[in-house]
């Protein structure tokens, strides 16, 4: 979980803070030479989302920034439309965290005229909703509320994620 932050300025409907940006590629291994080996990212957390169909891992950087690296799981169509638009991969989404519950977040966004989609509370450690790129000037925005136990990896490594053996792993190694 992120550190406490300053009180919300008067008039802002969401108490949001930037969390990370996500880059998708057909293979996470193709992203590691740049984001880990060249830029110095250190493994933060990761795993498979079998329900949706992707593997992701986050790297943290000096100064507190994080980047998430995504790849489709075998047989998944989750990133197909993204790769049709961006065959080489690239920026997939930007994530902001909120403290209030998702119902209040969605009500606030809709009250401001935004159309939300993909709301999910399936994972108790990660409630989320999205603003489509048409709603957010060309960028998919993920707005999430982390649960109390969401945080850095404990008891597994980047190699475990790539092997598909991290928590929630599908058992199939990354290519």
Tab-separated table of N, CA, C and O in Angstrom, residues 5 13 17-18 21 27 31 42 48 58 72 82 84 93 95 98 101 105 107 116 122 125 131 145-146 156 161-162 165:
chain	number	residue	atom	x	y	z
A	5	UNK	N	-1.029	10.316	2.267
A	5	UNK	CA	-0.779	11.492	1.455
A	5	UNK	C	-1.547	12.680	2.017
A	5	UNK	O	-2.336	12.560	2.942
A	13	UNK	N	-13.438	15.611	-6.875
A	13	UNK	CA	-14.367	14.530	-6.563
A	13	UNK	C	-13.705	13.204	-6.202
A	13	UNK	O	-14.301	12.405	-5.508
A	17	UNK	N	-4.429	9.039	-6.496
A	17	UNK	CA	-2.984	9.233	-6.588
A	17	UNK	C	-2.443	8.320	-7.684
A	17	UNK	O	-2.944	7.207	-7.876
A	18	UNK	N	-1.439	8.790	-8.387
A	18	UNK	CA	-0.835	7.995	-9.456
A	18	UNK	C	-0.180	6.762	-8.852
A	18	UNK	O	0.504	6.841	-7.836
A	21	UNK	N	2.219	2.979	-14.591
A	21	UNK	CA	1.875	2.861	-16.009
A	21	UNK	C	2.168	1.428	-16.424
A	21	UNK	O	3.060	0.782	-15.875
A	27	UNK	N	5.720	-10.572	-25.275
A	27	UNK	CA	6.554	-11.304	-24.318
A	27	UNK	C	7.152	-10.323	-23.314
A	27	UNK	O	7.828	-9.372	-23.705
A	31	UNK	N	10.713	-6.977	-22.808
A	31	UNK	CA	10.700	-5.678	-22.130
A	31	UNK	C	11.769	-5.572	-21.045
A	31	UNK	O	12.197	-4.473	-20.698
A	42	UNK	N	13.447	-2.778	-10.310
A	42	UNK	CA	13.576	-3.922	-9.402
A	42	UNK	C	12.211	-4.559	-9.212
A	42	UNK	O	11.203	-3.860	-9.076
A	48	UNK	N	-0.248	-14.040	-12.517
A	48	UNK	CA	-1.159	-14.271	-13.633
A	48	UNK	C	-2.575	-13.883	-13.241
A	48	UNK	O	-3.003	-14.126	-12.107
A	58	UNK	N	5.321	-5.991	-11.909
A	58	UNK	CA	5.680	-4.594	-11.715
A	58	UNK	C	7.126	-4.480	-11.284
A	58	UNK	O	7.618	-5.289	-10.490
A	72	UNK	N	0.099	-11.507	-22.905
A	72	UNK	CA	-1.071	-12.393	-22.885
A	72	UNK	C	-0.671	-13.794	-22.439
A	72	UNK	O	0.435	-14.251	-22.716
A	82	UNK	N	-5.604	-4.737	-28.627
A	82	UNK	CA	-4.490	-3.818	-28.368
A	82	UNK	C	-3.363	-4.049	-29.381
A	82	UNK	O	-2.840	-3.102	-29.964
A	84	UNK	N	-3.631	-5.382	-32.325
A	84	UNK	CA	-4.053	-4.977	-33.675
A	84	UNK	C	-3.775	-3.492	-33.890
A	84	UNK	O	-3.369	-3.071	-34.964
A	93	UNK	N	-2.035	1.045	-20.292
A	93	UNK	CA	-2.916	1.825	-19.418
A	93	UNK	C	-2.102	2.559	-18.356
A	93	UNK	O	-0.923	2.275	-18.152
A	95	UNK	N	-2.603	3.781	-14.238
A	95	UNK	CA	-3.411	3.438	-13.065
A	95	UNK	C	-3.307	4.496	-11.982
A	95	UNK	O	-2.213	4.940	-11.627
A	98	UNK	N	-7.540	5.002	-5.596
A	98	UNK	CA	-8.484	5.790	-4.803
A	98	UNK	C	-8.662	5.102	-3.455
A	98	UNK	O	-8.417	3.905	-3.322
A	101	UNK	N	-14.681	3.529	-1.758
A	101	UNK	CA	-15.123	2.292	-2.401
A	101	UNK	C	-15.469	2.546	-3.866
A	101	UNK	O	-15.641	3.676	-4.302
A	105	UNK	N	-16.742	5.788	-6.223
A	105	UNK	CA	-15.879	6.219	-7.329
A	105	UNK	C	-16.670	6.251	-8.637
A	105	UNK	O	-16.624	7.235	-9.384
A	107	UNK	N	-19.951	6.397	-9.038
A	107	UNK	CA	-20.969	7.451	-8.958
A	107	UNK	C	-20.361	8.816	-9.237
A	107	UNK	O	-20.934	9.630	-9.970
A	116	UNK	N	-18.045	4.697	-17.528
A	116	UNK	CA	-17.075	3.737	-17.006
A	116	UNK	C	-17.389	2.356	-17.566
A	116	UNK	O	-18.500	2.087	-18.006
A	122	UNK	N	-13.894	-8.669	-8.232
A	122	UNK	CA	-13.638	-10.110	-8.148
A	122	UNK	C	-12.430	-10.438	-7.276
A	122	UNK	O	-12.399	-11.461	-6.614
A	125	UNK	N	-8.282	-7.919	-3.245
A	125	UNK	CA	-7.139	-7.009	-3.081
A	125	UNK	C	-7.043	-5.975	-4.204
A	125	UNK	O	-6.072	-5.214	-4.247
A	131	UNK	N	-11.783	3.849	-17.511
A	131	UNK	CA	-12.267	4.847	-18.459
A	131	UNK	C	-11.645	4.492	-19.791
A	131	UNK	O	-10.418	4.385	-19.903
A	145	UNK	N	-8.941	0.472	-6.278
A	145	UNK	CA	-8.854	0.564	-4.821
A	145	UNK	C	-8.188	-0.710	-4.328
A	145	UNK	O	-8.766	-1.798	-4.397
A	146	UNK	N	-6.943	-0.588	-3.849
A	146	UNK	CA	-6.253	-1.790	-3.358
A	146	UNK	C	-6.793	-2.211	-2.000
A	146	UNK	O	-7.245	-1.385	-1.215
A	156	UNK	N	7.986	-14.947	-3.340
A	156	UNK	CA	8.167	-15.348	-4.735
A	156	UNK	C	8.984	-14.286	-5.460
A	156	UNK	O	9.134	-13.168	-4.971
A	161	UNK	N	7.317	-15.625	-11.387
A	161	UNK	CA	6.252	-15.064	-12.228
A	161	UNK	C	6.445	-15.538	-13.663
A	161	UNK	O	5.502	-16.025	-14.306
A	162	UNK	N	7.660	-15.408	-14.191
A	162	UNK	CA	7.924	-15.812	-15.575
A	162	UNK	C	7.742	-17.313	-15.785
A	162	UNK	O	7.387	-17.749	-16.877
A	165	UNK	N	4.698	-19.867	-11.860
A	165	UNK	CA	4.547	-20.561	-10.587
A	165	UNK	C	4.344	-19.618	-9.405
A	165	UNK	O	4.278	-20.079	-8.263
